[in-house]
Amino acid sequence: MAVCVAVIAKENYPLYIRSIPTENELKFHYMVHTSLDVVDEKISAMGKALVDQRELYLGLLYPTEDYKVYGYVTNSKVKFVMVVDSSNTALRDNEIRSMFRKLHNSYTDVMCNPFYNPGDRIQSRAFDGMVTSMMIQVC
Amino acid sequence: MSVPDYMQCAEDHQTLLVVVQPVGIVSEENFFRIYKRISSVSQISVRDSQRALYIRYRHHYPPENSEWGDFQTHRKVVGLITITDCFSAKDWPQIFEKFHVQKEIYGSTLYDSRLFVFGLQGEIAEQPRTDVAFYPSYEDCATVEKRIEDFVESLFIVLESKRLDRATDKSGDKIPLLCVPFEKKDFVGLDTDRRSKWEGSLQWWRGKGAVHWVSDFLKLSGTDFAALEGLCSASVIYHYPGGTGGKAGARRFPGSALPAEAANRHRPGALTTNGINADTSTEIGRAKNCLSPEDIIEKYKEAISYYSKYKNAGVIELEACVKAVRVLAIQKRSMEASEFLQNAVYINLRQLSEEEKIQRYSILSELYELIGFHRKSAFFKRVAAMQCVAPSISEPGWRACYKLLLETLPGYSLSLDPQDFNKGTHRGWAAVQMRLLHELVYASRRMGNPALSVRHLSFLLQTMLDFLSDQEKKDVTQSLENYTSKCPGTMELLTLPDGLTLPPVPFTKLPIVRRVKLLDLPASLRPQKMKSSLGPSVSAKSPFIYSPIIAHSRGEERSKKIDFQWVQGDVCEVQLMVYNPMPFELRVENMGLLTSGVEFESLPAALSLPAESGLYPVTLVGVPQTTGTITVSGYHTTVFGVFSDCLLDSLPGIKTSGSTVEVIPALPRLQISTSLPRSAHSLQPSSGDEISTNVSVQLYNGETQQLVVRLENIGMEPLEKLEVTSKILTTKEKLYGDFLSWKLEDTLAQFPLQPGKVATFTISIKVKLDFSCQENLLQDLSDDGISVSGFPLCSPFRQVVRPRVESKPVNAAEGGRPGEPCHVKTLEAVLNFKYSGGPGHVEGYYRNLALGLHVEVEPSVFFTRVSTLPATSTRQCHLLLDVFNATEHELSVGARSDEELILHAGECQRMAIQVDKFNFESFPESPADKGQFANSKHLEEERQEARGLEINSKLDIHWTIISFSQTRGASVEGLLNQLVLEHLQLAPLLWDVLVDGQPCDCQAAACRVGDPVRLEVRLTNRSPRSVGPFALSVVPFQDHQNGVHSYDLRHAVSFVGSGTFYLDKVQPSGQAACLGALLFLYTGDFFLHIRFHEDGPSKELPPSWFCLPSVHVRALEAQA
């Protein structure tokens, strides 16, 4: 259902990005890249208001003609961005939330790997598989 | 109205629109000069009124945009200024006509117009006209500003009068309804009833609007504001004919109320230093009817949502969005602003021209930038750039495209300085950045600036190398090569016309250098400091032998400086470990060193690295031309036609062991060639010295060979000094005699050796190894019955060919048997040539050239066994040597040019040499005196060696391979054991027997029968102790030569006196003698055997000391 999943490091460079229509990967790169503006803005806005509230889900970042871009930020300012097809109306906010939570859990697993260098591109097969499952899963 | 004005902002609502246009042919430069001056008059305080008038000038304005002027008056062109050139009076009517045509275009909305004529003088210019101003030239027009002010004032008067008209005129019904342009067409079906309801308001609007309500709006007093409310409602009703009734009042506010406030903030003059929000809030607080900032946005949203219901109002909607964004940007509400912008993106205007598209994207980008969305801004800028060169455009604007692309760089966090990428791994949006770089490359190429595209492409290759796929790497390098074939990449800073500079991109990753190591000169060329001059320099540094502080600072120094030297004029090497990250063969050309400190002639190298090579050593060379301290700061390469200067300091992850080296003055260079063949055989590594040349020679044991060394000065300096030393490497073999000997004087006579000159030097190699066999062989053979102290042999050259030995020879050459002495032995030596000259010599440096000498010694002859036989004389003895021919040739062996013994290959024969006994005691005993505590064993060895030498020189055994006819020496030194030596030694007790006063040793002494023969036995004691007393008895006997000795000679010989002699104790170096007499009664040959009595101290002494000559007396017939 997700067409593109990206993990962005604290310093705003991609740790992981994968999209399903691989032929137009660059488009999603652009999309995720520009969404960071909104993420930044939301984080800075949240920084003031919601310090205590552990709401990591950023909600819809921006809609485009065909896609919706959702964001999620961990406490360590690692961002998850998910691009979802707009036509998929069945997808509710709650489902997006749970997908992000799954993504976060999987990312935590990656970080637990003692052989993973924080800051490197994620090449974990388990993480990859999880993302794939999220992409394929058709509602 | 179709062309959106993206630059519009909210405060534009309060301005009057004046169009300034040229008429006829006016050069652009002149026009804009005047236009600029006109534009400077943008705010005018009108006389008799506190009101300020704001004027907006446009030099281009589509007349149809005025159509919306009724809706928003600032869209209406109210004034027209035309500028024209006119040089002759006859052109004048024509120009004036044009002016009128121009007026017609904007006619419907125009209140006033002016014509500025430049260049015309004379009659016509004299006429005073209000609408035309004449100036002699573009320079001479000081009153332009004044004229404009007048013009604006006149506009104001028109507006003001209109307002007053409306204010007094009660017949509001006559006033036509205001409507937007598209409404006019379908006016039918409008609810006229509704319309009547808002006529009152309309009337109001009219009254105010005629005076240009927006300008009014600046001073929002309470009363004014009430009036504006009505005004707003009217405008809202206008664009919302469906009717919203009473709610309308507040509704129109976004369009009008806002500008006031926004205007204050946008106008630089209105801004207070306190900041925007505080200012506005207070102002708003004062104007109680004004909307709060939140409300403004609310109203904007509302307004836009209304606009959006009409397709034709797209431009208005878009402009409203833009205005709202600008307001939000100031309020720092980026999120909401982005929503407005997002909306604006989706507003579909009619088919836009390409230029309009570019404009639109650029504006979007600018607005995103304004709200801090740099990435989004960059995205739209890029889209705009792409639009500039869209395929549908006939003349693509590559230059503009390139410029726009450059502006997007910060948005993609990309800088064009490769230095920024040196810190660790690159982290960024590689895919996006690569795309951008590709576009830059393409745009710059199409721009016709190949240098730029090369620079960008090299940058791409250098910084994005890790992210390029193999295919991409190939493609990029391919195109880079294509570009550089036209315009090679340089290390110069590229400066763009707009001032941006592009730093050079050195290819530090093509190839990647992992380690840099300065190499010492080869051992033969390494300069060495003479020790004498080294001493004082070290001690001068510090009075302390050791100080931790100094050691520390020195350690730091050392970390950069390397402790060897390079020599001026000599080729010096630096080794780089490189690897090629590319999936194809990498050709690196012109790779050389970058140095500082010393004039250095770099000799560039070209190399080709295989695909994905591992670490690959590359040696870069150069020649220092002057002396001093040289620092290797980096290297330069040419890869794919791009020149790069890579500095070591800026290379990440490079290992270097220092880069600074001292260059000392030039030294000569010596090249050695020898008469012997070079050998691949290198000396044992333990030798310590590095040997430049190795020569090898094969010699037979005992052979001597001349080694001619050819010394050639191949350097540039004269060779002044030469010293030769040799070092024989530790060998198990015992070597006798001088292995290497030379005379240097002859060679030195040719010095100094000028460059290119040759001198020769001769060394003689003499190999003399042990000629003995293994000891076991000796012992093995010692049992074959030849008694050492046996009877004299009559024939000294009797050959003893024993069956034992006979069995040997066939197999001997094969050497399979243990103890078989056939294996080849090796000797190794190093000859060191220390030389110096030229300025380096003055500085106290020299060079050392080592020549390795490898000698294989083949066995020649062996003495498998040695023994002695006493000779007939006590002063002599026979040395018996079993000689074994270990060569494959027939050879002859001889001693002291006596008889030669022919030996076939593998044959063993005995040879006997008669030798005089040696008096070893005559040798100086100095070593014993010196080293009292010296190892006695060592001492003994030394003594034995000396003896061996003596014996050898006496013996002079030599052998010749007959087919080679060359005489070689042999030596018995090694095989002389204690026993043999003892026999060869002259006994310390010297016995002499004198017959009739004649010493008698080997010859027979003659005597007459009947005459008494005096027999004297004389003892000379040379031993260091006293000997004796001795008792001797003389036993005569006759040898029948058939093995029978008859001792019963009582009838033939009689003693005169006692037959027993008595010798008293003899002191060291003393002499004693005893006399007796014999009487031979018959003729015949008699022998006298002098025997010691068994008793006495003689037993303590070795038997060989008591070797008395046997006396042979021939008794002759008594003379008659």
Short mmCIF file of C-alpha atoms in Angstrom, two decimals, chain B residues 516-827:
data_model
loop_
_atom_site.label_atom_id
_atom_site.label_comp_id
_atom_site.label_asym_id
_atom_site.label_seq_id
_atom_site.Cartn_x
_atom_site.Cartn_y
_atom_site.Cartn_z
CA VAL B 516 52.73 7.84 0.44
CA LYS B 517 56.24 6.88 1.23
CA LEU B 518 59.38 8.70 0.34
CA LEU B 519 61.99 6.21 -0.65
CA ASP B 520 65.58 6.29 0.31
CA LEU B 521 68.11 6.18 -2.45
CA PRO B 522 69.31 2.70 -3.34
CA ALA B 523 72.02 1.52 -1.03
CA SER B 524 74.72 2.12 -3.55
CA LEU B 525 73.74 5.77 -3.94
CA ARG B 526 72.82 6.50 -0.36
CA PRO B 527 74.93 9.28 0.99
CA GLN B 528 76.67 8.68 4.26
CA LYS B 529 78.05 11.22 6.56
CA MET B 530 81.66 10.97 7.48
CA LYS B 531 81.85 10.15 11.12
CA SER B 532 84.38 12.77 12.03
CA SER B 533 82.13 15.65 11.16
CA LEU B 534 79.12 14.04 12.74
CA GLY B 535 80.51 14.08 16.23
CA PRO B 536 80.69 17.79 16.95
CA SER B 537 77.35 18.54 15.36
CA VAL B 538 75.55 16.20 17.67
CA SER B 539 77.24 17.42 20.79
CA ALA B 540 76.55 21.01 19.83
CA LYS B 541 72.84 20.45 20.04
CA SER B 542 72.58 19.90 23.72
CA PRO B 543 75.01 19.64 26.59
CA PHE B 544 72.98 16.76 27.99
CA ILE B 545 73.32 13.26 26.90
CA TYR B 546 69.65 12.72 27.45
CA SER B 547 66.87 15.08 28.16
CA PRO B 548 63.22 14.06 27.93
CA ILE B 549 62.15 17.52 26.87
CA ILE B 550 64.44 17.67 23.95
CA ALA B 551 63.68 14.13 23.03
CA HIS B 552 60.04 15.02 22.92
CA SER B 553 60.42 18.00 20.67
CA ARG B 554 62.80 16.13 18.51
CA GLY B 555 60.30 13.36 18.21
CA GLU B 556 57.80 15.77 16.81
CA GLU B 557 60.27 17.06 14.35
CA ARG B 558 61.08 13.60 13.32
CA SER B 559 57.51 12.73 12.69
CA LYS B 560 57.59 14.98 9.67
CA LYS B 561 61.16 14.76 8.68
CA ILE B 562 62.64 11.56 7.48
CA ASP B 563 66.10 10.56 8.51
CA PHE B 564 67.62 9.91 5.17
CA GLN B 565 68.83 12.29 2.57
CA TRP B 566 68.31 12.81 -1.06
CA VAL B 567 71.11 13.96 -3.26
CA GLN B 568 71.00 16.86 -5.58
CA GLY B 569 71.00 15.73 -9.17
CA ASP B 570 70.04 12.18 -8.37
CA VAL B 571 66.74 10.59 -9.19
CA CYS B 572 64.65 10.36 -6.06
CA GLU B 573 61.60 8.22 -5.65
CA VAL B 574 58.32 8.43 -3.83
CA GLN B 575 56.18 5.38 -3.61
CA LEU B 576 52.43 5.66 -3.61
CA MET B 577 50.11 2.82 -2.90
CA VAL B 578 47.11 3.43 -5.11
CA TYR B 579 44.04 1.60 -6.15
CA ASN B 580 41.54 2.02 -8.84
CA PRO B 581 37.92 2.17 -7.72
CA MET B 582 36.60 2.06 -11.25
CA PRO B 583 35.22 -1.05 -12.85
CA PHE B 584 37.47 -0.57 -15.83
CA GLU B 585 41.07 0.09 -16.51
CA LEU B 586 42.10 3.52 -15.34
CA ARG B 587 44.69 5.36 -17.32
CA VAL B 588 46.54 7.93 -15.28
CA GLU B 589 48.79 10.13 -17.26
CA ASN B 590 51.31 12.69 -16.35
CA MET B 591 51.46 11.62 -12.74
CA GLY B 592 54.13 13.54 -10.93
CA LEU B 593 55.09 15.03 -7.64
CA LEU B 594 54.27 18.39 -6.20
CA THR B 595 57.03 19.66 -4.01
CA SER B 596 58.16 22.76 -2.29
CA GLY B 597 61.37 23.99 -0.73
CA VAL B 598 63.75 22.83 -3.38
CA GLU B 599 63.79 23.24 -7.09
CA PHE B 600 62.59 19.88 -8.21
CA GLU B 601 62.35 18.45 -11.65
CA SER B 602 59.46 16.05 -11.55
CA LEU B 603 59.53 13.28 -14.08
CA PRO B 604 55.90 12.40 -14.67
CA ALA B 605 54.82 8.86 -15.18
CA ALA B 606 51.90 7.33 -16.97
CA LEU B 607 50.27 4.30 -15.55
CA SER B 608 47.40 2.05 -16.21
CA LEU B 609 45.61 0.50 -13.32
CA PRO B 610 43.57 -2.62 -13.84
CA ALA B 611 39.90 -2.54 -12.95
CA GLU B 612 39.11 -2.58 -9.24
CA SER B 613 42.72 -3.19 -8.54
CA GLY B 614 43.99 -3.85 -5.11
CA LEU B 615 46.71 -1.71 -3.67
CA TYR B 616 49.13 -1.08 -6.40
CA PRO B 617 52.51 0.48 -5.89
CA VAL B 618 53.41 3.41 -8.06
CA THR B 619 56.75 5.09 -7.95
CA LEU B 620 57.00 8.72 -8.85
CA VAL B 621 60.40 10.10 -9.54
CA GLY B 622 62.06 13.43 -9.79
CA VAL B 623 65.41 15.09 -9.56
CA PRO B 624 66.13 17.78 -6.98
CA GLN B 625 68.07 20.54 -8.65
CA THR B 626 69.14 22.47 -5.61
CA THR B 627 69.92 21.62 -2.04
CA GLY B 628 67.87 22.27 1.05
CA THR B 629 64.83 20.76 2.61
CA ILE B 630 62.25 19.39 0.25
CA THR B 631 58.65 18.79 1.18
CA VAL B 632 56.50 16.54 -0.91
CA SER B 633 53.16 18.23 -0.69
CA GLY B 634 51.18 16.19 -3.14
CA TYR B 635 50.99 14.84 -6.63
CA HIS B 636 49.41 15.78 -9.87
CA THR B 637 47.62 13.59 -12.35
CA THR B 638 45.79 13.76 -15.59
CA VAL B 639 42.84 11.45 -15.62
CA PHE B 640 40.27 11.54 -18.40
CA GLY B 641 41.88 14.74 -19.58
CA VAL B 642 41.43 16.52 -16.28
CA PHE B 643 44.48 17.89 -14.56
CA SER B 644 44.41 17.51 -10.83
CA ASP B 645 46.71 18.71 -8.12
CA CYS B 646 46.08 16.56 -5.11
CA LEU B 647 47.54 17.82 -1.89
CA LEU B 648 48.36 15.22 0.69
CA ASP B 649 46.99 17.34 3.51
CA SER B 650 43.53 17.26 2.09
CA LEU B 651 43.44 13.58 1.34
CA PRO B 652 41.36 11.58 3.77
CA GLY B 653 42.66 8.36 5.16
CA ILE B 654 46.12 8.62 3.81
CA LYS B 655 49.08 7.11 5.53
CA THR B 656 52.31 8.91 5.24
CA SER B 657 55.57 8.46 7.01
CA GLY B 658 56.66 12.03 6.66
CA SER B 659 57.10 14.12 3.63
CA THR B 660 60.12 16.23 4.32
CA VAL B 661 63.59 15.24 3.32
CA GLU B 662 66.90 16.95 3.22
CA VAL B 663 68.65 17.27 -0.08
CA ILE B 664 72.41 17.31 0.16
CA PRO B 665 74.86 18.56 -2.45
CA ALA B 666 75.68 16.47 -5.45
CA LEU B 667 77.97 13.48 -5.20
CA PRO B 668 79.61 11.51 -7.96
CA ARG B 669 78.16 8.20 -8.99
CA LEU B 670 80.23 5.18 -9.47
CA GLN B 671 79.34 2.29 -11.64
CA ILE B 672 81.14 -0.94 -11.31
CA SER B 673 81.53 -3.64 -13.84
CA THR B 674 83.75 -6.60 -13.45
CA SER B 675 85.46 -9.15 -15.53
CA LEU B 676 83.36 -11.79 -13.89
CA PRO B 677 79.82 -12.59 -14.87
CA ARG B 678 77.05 -11.10 -12.81
CA SER B 679 75.15 -13.53 -10.75
CA ALA B 680 71.59 -13.70 -9.76
CA HIS B 681 72.71 -15.31 -6.60
CA SER B 682 72.30 -12.83 -3.82
CA LEU B 683 74.22 -12.98 -0.66
CA GLN B 684 72.72 -14.16 2.53
CA PRO B 685 70.38 -11.62 4.00
CA SER B 686 72.33 -11.57 7.20
CA SER B 687 75.09 -9.76 5.43
CA GLY B 688 73.59 -6.45 6.49
CA ASP B 689 74.80 -4.39 3.61
CA GLU B 690 72.73 -3.93 0.56
CA ILE B 691 74.66 -5.08 -2.36
CA SER B 692 74.18 -3.50 -5.70
CA THR B 693 76.04 -5.95 -7.85
CA ASN B 694 76.83 -9.55 -7.37
CA VAL B 695 79.41 -11.41 -9.30
CA SER B 696 80.14 -15.05 -9.06
CA VAL B 697 83.01 -17.21 -10.02
CA GLN B 698 83.71 -20.88 -9.88
CA LEU B 699 87.13 -21.90 -8.78
CA TYR B 700 88.92 -25.06 -7.85
CA ASN B 701 90.28 -25.21 -4.46
CA GLY B 702 93.66 -23.65 -4.48
CA GLU B 703 93.07 -21.60 -7.56
CA THR B 704 93.78 -17.90 -7.88
CA GLN B 705 91.90 -15.57 -10.14
CA GLN B 706 92.24 -11.94 -11.04
CA LEU B 707 89.11 -9.87 -10.74
CA VAL B 708 89.28 -6.74 -12.81
CA VAL B 709 86.90 -4.10 -11.60
CA ARG B 710 86.03 -1.35 -13.98
CA LEU B 711 85.13 1.83 -12.16
CA GLU B 712 83.17 4.32 -14.17
CA ASN B 713 82.09 7.69 -12.95
CA ILE B 714 78.60 8.03 -14.39
CA GLY B 715 77.65 11.04 -12.30
CA MET B 716 78.20 14.69 -12.93
CA GLU B 717 80.80 15.29 -10.30
CA PRO B 718 84.45 14.26 -10.30
CA LEU B 719 85.28 11.27 -8.18
CA GLU B 720 87.97 12.31 -5.81
CA LYS B 721 88.20 9.75 -3.07
CA LEU B 722 88.02 6.01 -3.12
CA GLU B 723 88.45 3.54 -0.33
CA VAL B 724 88.12 -0.17 -0.69
CA THR B 725 87.43 -2.56 2.11
CA SER B 726 86.39 -6.13 2.05
CA LYS B 727 84.41 -8.23 4.37
CA ILE B 728 84.34 -11.97 4.20
CA LEU B 729 81.02 -13.19 5.28
CA THR B 730 80.99 -15.73 7.97
CA THR B 731 81.59 -19.07 6.51
CA LYS B 732 81.99 -22.44 8.03
CA GLU B 733 84.92 -23.17 5.88
CA LYS B 734 88.31 -22.53 7.16
CA LEU B 735 90.18 -20.35 4.82
CA TYR B 736 93.90 -20.31 4.47
CA GLY B 737 95.84 -17.42 3.15
CA ASP B 738 94.51 -14.11 1.89
CA PHE B 739 91.26 -14.59 0.14
CA LEU B 740 91.19 -11.15 -1.47
CA SER B 741 94.10 -8.90 -2.05
CA TRP B 742 94.54 -5.76 -4.08
CA LYS B 743 96.70 -2.79 -4.70
CA LEU B 744 94.82 0.45 -4.69
CA GLU B 745 97.71 2.74 -5.51
CA ASP B 746 97.61 2.17 -9.24
CA THR B 747 93.96 3.00 -9.37
CA LEU B 748 94.24 6.03 -7.17
CA ALA B 749 96.85 7.41 -9.46
CA GLN B 750 94.11 7.97 -12.02
CA PHE B 751 92.07 10.08 -9.64
CA PRO B 752 90.23 12.42 -9.60
CA LEU B 753 88.07 10.60 -12.03
CA GLN B 754 86.17 13.02 -14.21
CA PRO B 755 82.58 12.24 -15.18
CA GLY B 756 82.44 9.62 -17.84
CA LYS B 757 85.94 8.41 -17.20
CA VAL B 758 86.86 4.88 -16.36
CA ALA B 759 89.48 3.45 -14.04
CA THR B 760 90.34 -0.17 -13.45
CA PHE B 761 91.17 -1.93 -10.30
CA THR B 762 92.43 -5.44 -9.90
CA ILE B 763 91.68 -7.77 -7.10
CA SER B 764 93.11 -11.20 -6.84
CA ILE B 765 90.97 -13.92 -5.44
CA LYS B 766 92.74 -16.82 -3.90
CA VAL B 767 90.80 -19.70 -2.60
CA LYS B 768 92.58 -22.07 -0.35
CA LEU B 769 90.27 -24.14 1.66
CA ASP B 770 91.03 -27.14 3.71
CA PHE B 771 92.50 -29.82 1.52
CA SER B 772 91.95 -32.46 4.08
CA CYS B 773 89.16 -34.88 4.20
CA GLN B 774 86.87 -35.36 7.06
CA GLU B 775 88.61 -36.52 10.13
CA ASN B 776 86.90 -39.85 10.22
CA LEU B 777 88.56 -40.70 6.99
CA LEU B 778 91.89 -39.95 8.49
CA GLN B 779 91.27 -42.12 11.44
CA ASP B 780 89.92 -44.71 9.19
CA LEU B 781 93.13 -44.96 7.32
CA SER B 782 95.51 -44.59 10.18
CA ASP B 783 95.44 -48.26 10.94
CA ASP B 784 97.17 -49.45 7.84
CA GLY B 785 100.37 -50.30 9.48
CA ILE B 786 102.78 -47.63 8.46
CA SER B 787 104.55 -46.86 11.60
CA VAL B 788 105.36 -43.30 12.14
CA SER B 789 108.53 -44.06 13.89
CA GLY B 790 109.39 -46.95 11.75
CA PHE B 791 112.61 -47.74 10.10
CA PRO B 792 114.02 -45.55 7.47
CA LEU B 793 112.85 -46.21 4.04
CA CYS B 794 115.50 -46.54 1.56
CA SER B 795 113.45 -45.45 -1.35
CA PRO B 796 111.50 -42.38 -0.28
CA PHE B 797 109.27 -42.40 -3.29
CA ARG B 798 107.97 -45.80 -2.80
CA GLN B 799 104.40 -45.79 -3.88
CA VAL B 800 102.01 -47.50 -1.65
CA VAL B 801 99.02 -48.28 -3.66
CA ARG B 802 96.76 -50.03 -1.34
CA PRO B 803 93.81 -52.10 -2.34
CA ARG B 804 91.58 -50.06 -0.03
CA VAL B 805 92.11 -46.93 -1.96
CA GLU B 806 91.75 -48.67 -5.23
CA SER B 807 88.22 -49.50 -4.51
CA LYS B 808 87.33 -45.87 -4.13
CA PRO B 809 88.08 -43.93 -7.25
CA VAL B 810 85.12 -44.84 -9.43
CA ASN B 811 82.56 -43.67 -7.04
CA ALA B 812 84.47 -40.77 -5.75
CA ALA B 813 83.16 -38.27 -8.24
CA GLU B 814 79.61 -39.11 -7.45
CA GLY B 815 80.18 -38.24 -3.87
CA GLY B 816 77.46 -40.38 -2.46
CA ARG B 817 79.45 -41.70 0.40
CA PRO B 818 79.50 -39.99 3.73
CA GLY B 819 82.69 -38.18 4.23
CA GLU B 820 83.18 -37.96 0.54
CA PRO B 821 84.62 -34.51 0.01
CA CYS B 822 83.02 -33.79 -3.29
CA HIS B 823 80.49 -31.12 -2.48
CA VAL B 824 81.02 -27.61 -3.67
CA LYS B 825 81.74 -25.06 -1.03
CA THR B 826 80.88 -21.41 -1.31
CA LEU B 827 82.70 -18.38 -0.17
#
